[in-house]
mmCIF file of C-alpha atoms in Angstrom:
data_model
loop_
_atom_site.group_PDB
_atom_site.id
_atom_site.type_symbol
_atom_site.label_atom_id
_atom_site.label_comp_id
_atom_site.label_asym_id
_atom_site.label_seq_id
_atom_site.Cartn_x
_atom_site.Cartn_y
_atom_site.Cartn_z
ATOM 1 C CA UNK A 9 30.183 94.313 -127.405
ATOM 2 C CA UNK A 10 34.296 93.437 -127.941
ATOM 3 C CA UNK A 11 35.724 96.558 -126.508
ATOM 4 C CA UNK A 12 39.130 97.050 -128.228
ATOM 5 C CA UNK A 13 41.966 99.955 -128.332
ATOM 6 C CA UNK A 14 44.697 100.161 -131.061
ATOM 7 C CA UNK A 15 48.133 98.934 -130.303
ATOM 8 C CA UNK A 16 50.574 101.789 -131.561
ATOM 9 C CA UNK A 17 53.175 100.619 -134.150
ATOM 10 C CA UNK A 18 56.809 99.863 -133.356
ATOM 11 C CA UNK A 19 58.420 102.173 -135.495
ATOM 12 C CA UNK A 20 57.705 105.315 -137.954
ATOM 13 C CA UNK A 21 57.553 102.646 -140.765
ATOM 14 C CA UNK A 22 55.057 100.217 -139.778
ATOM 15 C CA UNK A 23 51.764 100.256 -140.203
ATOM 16 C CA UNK A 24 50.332 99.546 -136.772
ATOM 17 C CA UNK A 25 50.293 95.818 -134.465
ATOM 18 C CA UNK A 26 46.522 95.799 -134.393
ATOM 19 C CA UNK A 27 44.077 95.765 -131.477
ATOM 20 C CA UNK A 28 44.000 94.290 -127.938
ATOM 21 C CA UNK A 29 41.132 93.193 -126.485
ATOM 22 C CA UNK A 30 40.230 95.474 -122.976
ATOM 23 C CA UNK A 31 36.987 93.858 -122.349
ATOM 24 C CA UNK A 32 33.761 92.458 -123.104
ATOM 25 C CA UNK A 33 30.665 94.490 -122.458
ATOM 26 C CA UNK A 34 26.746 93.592 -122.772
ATOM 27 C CA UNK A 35 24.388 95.511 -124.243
ATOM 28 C CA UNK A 36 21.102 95.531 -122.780
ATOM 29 C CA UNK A 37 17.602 97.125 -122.670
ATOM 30 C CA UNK A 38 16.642 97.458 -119.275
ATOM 31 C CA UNK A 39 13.448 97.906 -120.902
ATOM 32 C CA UNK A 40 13.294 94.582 -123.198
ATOM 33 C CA UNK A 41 14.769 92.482 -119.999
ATOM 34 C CA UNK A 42 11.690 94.281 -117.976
ATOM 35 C CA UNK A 43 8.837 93.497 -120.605
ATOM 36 C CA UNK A 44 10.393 89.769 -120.957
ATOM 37 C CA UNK A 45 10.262 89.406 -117.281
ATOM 38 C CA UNK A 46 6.226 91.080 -117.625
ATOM 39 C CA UNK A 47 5.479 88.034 -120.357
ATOM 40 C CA UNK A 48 7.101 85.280 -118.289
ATOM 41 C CA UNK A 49 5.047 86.394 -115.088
ATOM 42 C CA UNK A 50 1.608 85.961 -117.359
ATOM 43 C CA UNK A 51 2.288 83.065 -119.334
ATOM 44 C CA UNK A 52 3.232 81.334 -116.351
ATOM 45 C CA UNK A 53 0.121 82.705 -114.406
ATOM 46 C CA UNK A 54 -2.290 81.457 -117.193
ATOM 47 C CA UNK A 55 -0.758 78.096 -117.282
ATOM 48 C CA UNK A 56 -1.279 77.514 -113.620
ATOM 49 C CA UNK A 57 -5.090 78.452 -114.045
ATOM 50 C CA UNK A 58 -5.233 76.595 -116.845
ATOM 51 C CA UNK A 59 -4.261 73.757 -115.462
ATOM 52 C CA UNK A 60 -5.996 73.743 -112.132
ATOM 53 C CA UNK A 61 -9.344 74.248 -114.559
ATOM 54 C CA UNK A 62 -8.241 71.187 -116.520
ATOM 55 C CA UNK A 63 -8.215 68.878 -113.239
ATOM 56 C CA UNK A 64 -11.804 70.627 -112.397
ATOM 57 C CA UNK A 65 -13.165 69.859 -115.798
ATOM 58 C CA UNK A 66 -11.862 66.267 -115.697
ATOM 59 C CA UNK A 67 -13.618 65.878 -112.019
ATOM 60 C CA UNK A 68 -16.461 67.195 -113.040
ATOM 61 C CA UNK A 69 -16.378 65.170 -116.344
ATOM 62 C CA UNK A 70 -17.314 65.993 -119.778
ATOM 63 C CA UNK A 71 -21.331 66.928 -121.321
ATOM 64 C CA UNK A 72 -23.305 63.437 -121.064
ATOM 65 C CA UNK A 73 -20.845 61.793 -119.028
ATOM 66 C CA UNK A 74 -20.321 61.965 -115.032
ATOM 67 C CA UNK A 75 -21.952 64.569 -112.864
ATOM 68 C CA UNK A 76 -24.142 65.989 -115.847
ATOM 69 C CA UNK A 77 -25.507 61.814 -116.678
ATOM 70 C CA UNK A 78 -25.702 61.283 -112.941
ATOM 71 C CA UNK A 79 -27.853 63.926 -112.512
ATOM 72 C CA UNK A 80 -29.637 63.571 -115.717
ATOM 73 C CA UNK A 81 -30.737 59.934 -114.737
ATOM 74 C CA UNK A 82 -31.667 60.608 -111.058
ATOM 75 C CA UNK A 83 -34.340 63.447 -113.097
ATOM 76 C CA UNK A 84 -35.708 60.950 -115.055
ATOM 77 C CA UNK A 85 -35.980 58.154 -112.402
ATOM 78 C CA UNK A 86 -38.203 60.552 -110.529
ATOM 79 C CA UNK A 87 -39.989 61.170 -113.347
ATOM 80 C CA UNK A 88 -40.703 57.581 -113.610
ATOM 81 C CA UNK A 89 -41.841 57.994 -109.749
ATOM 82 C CA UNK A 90 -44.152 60.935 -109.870
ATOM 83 C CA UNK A 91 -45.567 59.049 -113.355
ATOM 84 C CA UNK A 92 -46.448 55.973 -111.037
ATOM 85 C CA UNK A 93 -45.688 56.899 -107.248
ATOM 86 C CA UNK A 94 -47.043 53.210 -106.310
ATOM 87 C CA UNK A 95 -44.830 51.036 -108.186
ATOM 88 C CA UNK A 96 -41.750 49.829 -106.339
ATOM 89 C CA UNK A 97 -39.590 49.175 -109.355
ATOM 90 C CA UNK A 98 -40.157 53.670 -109.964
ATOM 91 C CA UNK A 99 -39.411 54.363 -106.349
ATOM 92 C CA UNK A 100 -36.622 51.825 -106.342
ATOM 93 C CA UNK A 101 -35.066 53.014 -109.601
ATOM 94 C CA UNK A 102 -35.081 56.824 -107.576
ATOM 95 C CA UNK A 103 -33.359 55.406 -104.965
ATOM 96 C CA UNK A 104 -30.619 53.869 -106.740
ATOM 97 C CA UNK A 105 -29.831 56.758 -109.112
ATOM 98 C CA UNK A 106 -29.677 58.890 -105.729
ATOM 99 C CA UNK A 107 -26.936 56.371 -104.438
ATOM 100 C CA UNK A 108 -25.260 56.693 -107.774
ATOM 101 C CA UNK A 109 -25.314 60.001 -107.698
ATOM 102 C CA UNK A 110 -24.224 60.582 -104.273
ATOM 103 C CA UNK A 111 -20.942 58.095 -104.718
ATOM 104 C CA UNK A 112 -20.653 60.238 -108.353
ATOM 105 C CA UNK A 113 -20.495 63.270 -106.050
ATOM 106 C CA UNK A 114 -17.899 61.128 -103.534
ATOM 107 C CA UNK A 115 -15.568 60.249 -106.328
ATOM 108 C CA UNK A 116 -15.282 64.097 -107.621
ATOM 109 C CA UNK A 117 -14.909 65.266 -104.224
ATOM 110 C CA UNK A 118 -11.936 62.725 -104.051
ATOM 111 C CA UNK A 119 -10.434 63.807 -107.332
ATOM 112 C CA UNK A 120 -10.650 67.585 -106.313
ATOM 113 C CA UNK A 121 -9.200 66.733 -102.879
ATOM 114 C CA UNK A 122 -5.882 64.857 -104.325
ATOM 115 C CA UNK A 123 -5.876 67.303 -106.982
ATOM 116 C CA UNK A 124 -5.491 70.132 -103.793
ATOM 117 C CA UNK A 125 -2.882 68.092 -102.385
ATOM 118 C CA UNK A 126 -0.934 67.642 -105.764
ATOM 119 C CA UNK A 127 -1.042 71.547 -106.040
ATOM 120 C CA UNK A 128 -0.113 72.042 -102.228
ATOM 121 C CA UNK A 129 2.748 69.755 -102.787
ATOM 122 C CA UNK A 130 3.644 71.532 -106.013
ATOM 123 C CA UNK A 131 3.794 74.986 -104.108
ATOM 124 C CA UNK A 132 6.143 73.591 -101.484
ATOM 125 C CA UNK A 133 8.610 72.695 -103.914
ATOM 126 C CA UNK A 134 7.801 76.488 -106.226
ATOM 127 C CA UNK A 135 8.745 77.862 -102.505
ATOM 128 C CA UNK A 136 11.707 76.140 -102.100
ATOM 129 C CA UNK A 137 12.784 76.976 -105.823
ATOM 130 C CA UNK A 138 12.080 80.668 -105.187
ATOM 131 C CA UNK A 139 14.489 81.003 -102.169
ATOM 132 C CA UNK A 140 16.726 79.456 -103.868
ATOM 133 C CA UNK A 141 16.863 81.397 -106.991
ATOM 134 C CA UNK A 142 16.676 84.762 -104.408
ATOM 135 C CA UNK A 143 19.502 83.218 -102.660
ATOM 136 C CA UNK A 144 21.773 82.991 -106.023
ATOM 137 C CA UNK A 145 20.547 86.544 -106.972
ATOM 138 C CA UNK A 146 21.737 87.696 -103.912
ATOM 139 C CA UNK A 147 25.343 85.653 -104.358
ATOM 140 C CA UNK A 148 25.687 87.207 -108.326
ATOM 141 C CA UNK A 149 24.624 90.774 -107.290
ATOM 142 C CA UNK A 150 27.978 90.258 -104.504
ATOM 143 C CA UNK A 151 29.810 88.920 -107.033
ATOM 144 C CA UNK A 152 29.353 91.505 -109.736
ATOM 145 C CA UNK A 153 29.983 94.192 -107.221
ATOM 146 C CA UNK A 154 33.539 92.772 -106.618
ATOM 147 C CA UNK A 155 34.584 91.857 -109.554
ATOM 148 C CA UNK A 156 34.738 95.023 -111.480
ATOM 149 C CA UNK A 157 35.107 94.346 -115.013
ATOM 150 C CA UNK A 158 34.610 91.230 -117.654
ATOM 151 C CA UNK A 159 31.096 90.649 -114.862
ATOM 152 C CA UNK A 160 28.842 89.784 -118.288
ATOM 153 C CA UNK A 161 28.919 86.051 -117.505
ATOM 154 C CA UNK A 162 28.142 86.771 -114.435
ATOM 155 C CA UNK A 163 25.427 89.220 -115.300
ATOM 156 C CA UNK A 164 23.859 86.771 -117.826
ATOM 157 C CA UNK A 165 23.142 84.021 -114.784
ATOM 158 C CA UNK A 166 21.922 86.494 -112.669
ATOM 159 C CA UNK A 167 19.474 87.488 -115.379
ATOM 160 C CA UNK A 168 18.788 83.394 -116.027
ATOM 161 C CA UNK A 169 17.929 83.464 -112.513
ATOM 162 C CA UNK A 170 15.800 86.545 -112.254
ATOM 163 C CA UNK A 171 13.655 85.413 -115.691
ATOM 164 C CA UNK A 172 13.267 81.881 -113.928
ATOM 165 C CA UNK A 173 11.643 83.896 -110.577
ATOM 166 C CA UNK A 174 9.505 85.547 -113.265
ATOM 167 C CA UNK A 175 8.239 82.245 -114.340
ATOM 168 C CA UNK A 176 7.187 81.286 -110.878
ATOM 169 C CA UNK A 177 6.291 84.420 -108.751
ATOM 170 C CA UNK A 178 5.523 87.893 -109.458
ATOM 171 C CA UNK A 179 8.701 89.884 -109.313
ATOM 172 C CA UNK A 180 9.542 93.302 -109.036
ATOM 173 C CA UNK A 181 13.326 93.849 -110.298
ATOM 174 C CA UNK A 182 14.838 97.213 -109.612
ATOM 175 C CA UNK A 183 18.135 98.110 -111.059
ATOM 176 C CA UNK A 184 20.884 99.945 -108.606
ATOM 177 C CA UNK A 185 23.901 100.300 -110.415
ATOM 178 C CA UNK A 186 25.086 97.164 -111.282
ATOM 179 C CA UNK A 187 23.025 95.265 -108.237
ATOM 180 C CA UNK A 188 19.416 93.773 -108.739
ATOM 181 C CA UNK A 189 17.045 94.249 -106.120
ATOM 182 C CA UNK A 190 14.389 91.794 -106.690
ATOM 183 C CA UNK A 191 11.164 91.885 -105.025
#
């Protein structure tokens, strides 16, 4: 909001000079910026499980393919076996669909391990991201408390910065005047 006072006129006659500007002034609802910061918090929260379930579900592999075949075909190999428990070819067939399974089981167990280390990695750099966004919170919420007036700029990256730590952690944001307190 353009905060603005009259400028008186110069003589009897005239009609007036206008307005000067005093200041610029946000208007906010701590309420809106509170329920934005909620919604951030969850969509980002359903992404991650969403896409820690993905990297499961492509492990694990789709219906008919992977684990679910692997197992499927070590069933009907024995199958074969208990059908005719003295032919080698049966009990032969069992044991290779038990190799196959076990390396099946080997290769998932790989995928889920790098997939652990991707998201370990992942965190290290969400940590680092967090301090630093807690870090420029801290900076703004000095900087608004010494500058006094026209602080909207500055108020508008410190709210950039809190909405971006509502992405990646779950905040708490109390408001103490004009300073932030974000937990």
């Amino acid at each position: 909001m353009l905060e603005q006072a009259e400028l008186p006129p110069t003589d009897r006659m005239s009609a007036g000079r206008g307005v000067e500007v005093l200041g610029v002034r946000g208007l906010r609802d701590v309420f809106v910026e509170a329920r934005l910061r909620r919604e951030q918090q969850g969509a980002a929260h359903e992404d991650a499980i969403v896409g820690g379930l993905a990297t499961v579900e492509a492990a694990i592999g789709l219906p008919g393919e992977g684990l679910d075949a692997r197992l499927t075909a070590l069933f009907d190999a024995f199958a074969s076996f208990a059908d005719d428990v003295t032919s080698p070819a049966a009990r032969e067939g069992a044991v290779q669909q038990g190799h196959l399974l076990a390396q099946t089981f080997n290769e998932m167990a790989e995928r889920l391990r790098s997939a652990r280390h991707d998201a370990d990695t992942a965190i290290e750099g969400t940590v680092g991201e967090i301090n630093a966004l807690a870090s420029a919170v801290a900076v703004l919420n000095e900087r608004i408390a010494e500058s006094g007036l026209n602080v909207e700029t500055l108020i508008d990256e410190r709210n950039v910065a809190v909405g971006r730590l509502a992405e990646l952690a779950d905040v708490n944001v109390l408001q103490s005047g004009t300073a932030l307190d974000v937990s």
